[in-house]
Amino acid sequence: MTRNVRTHAVVVLGCGLMGAAVARTLARTGTSVAAWNRTHSKAVALADDGVTAIADIHEAVRAAPLIIAVTADYEALWSNIAGATGWQGATLVNLATGTPDEADRMHARITAMGARYLDGMAACYPEGIGSPEAFLSYAGSPEAWAEYSGVLRRLGGQTHHVAADPRVSMLMSVWYSAFYVPALAAYVEAVGFAADQGISREDIDTLTPLLIDLVGHAAPEISAAVTTGEHATDQATIDTFYDGSVPVLNVMHDAGHHARMYSAALASMSAARELGLGDQGYSALATCGISRPVD
């Protein structure tokens, strides 16, 4: 089989939860989709969704001009495709999670083999793929984006090409994870305390959207303050937050809860106060969150 034989529009490499969702969504929109997975049975399981299973990675790479990789990480992707040929003229879209440096290296490897490269980030769960709310960002070849943006937009209504530099996608991923993962952990911690203290699920579910709205309301002000360095406030200072947080942490500790996320927040406030930032807005925490080598 030669590299020029493209039998499908898209081939998906990796049929885990996210990869399977990508393949199913594209097939559902009428796209001709093939799929490969190291454990072949996972690709075969997508047959009822209109996806063609391919057993050989060499054949898979040559099966479509657009290759979407959804593996655990960059190392797993490269270990699977390193020996494959037939990349000339193809485009690889990589949705693996990794670092900006890994995105750089993968870009160099793929372009050296004659293909174009887009590094992507999906800020949603597999069930969200294909929904109007799903956010996916891509960085890399503008030409590849221009050619395949129509296909990639089928994976989510909030789909964007953010930069020609492939590193930017993983920078976006780090930013997203740095917010979402601790925020979710803080919510789990808070709900755990509330449930342990007898607060009903109904009350928890009633208050939750209000708290999320508060964060959403504060977010634009915080991003503006952090990017401009203007942290003055006429609402609530770091001292205000700190004074209200100490008794909260004490109550949680007295109830037998570690309150690790809340403790971390209080530690950040303490660090800011030690730098004389207590009279500034909460956004000033950003100024004490950066560690750089001393010249």
Short mmCIF file of C-alpha atoms in Angstrom, two decimals, residues 3-4 61-62 64-67 85-92 110-117 144:
data_model
loop_
_atom_site.label_atom_id
_atom_site.label_comp_id
_atom_site.label_asym_id
_atom_site.label_seq_id
_atom_site.Cartn_x
_atom_site.Cartn_y
_atom_site.Cartn_z
CA ARG A 3 1.18 6.57 1.11
CA ASN A 4 -1.11 8.15 -1.49
CA VAL A 61 -1.39 6.63 9.00
CA ARG A 62 -1.88 6.25 5.26
CA ALA A 64 -6.65 9.53 5.66
CA PRO A 65 -5.21 12.99 5.02
CA LEU A 66 -6.35 14.11 8.49
CA ILE A 67 -5.04 12.10 11.43
CA THR A 85 5.63 5.97 6.88
CA GLY A 86 3.42 7.76 4.39
CA TRP A 87 3.12 11.08 6.20
CA GLN A 88 3.81 13.26 3.17
CA GLY A 89 0.89 15.64 2.65
CA ALA A 90 -1.00 14.54 5.76
CA THR A 91 -1.98 16.62 8.78
CA LEU A 92 -1.62 15.35 12.35
CA ILE A 110 5.99 15.51 12.30
CA THR A 111 7.01 18.32 9.97
CA ALA A 112 10.34 16.57 9.36
CA MET A 113 8.32 13.61 8.05
CA GLY A 114 6.51 15.85 5.58
CA ALA A 115 3.23 16.42 7.41
CA ARG A 116 1.59 19.48 8.93
CA TYR A 117 0.93 19.67 12.65
CA ALA A 144 -3.78 23.00 8.14
#
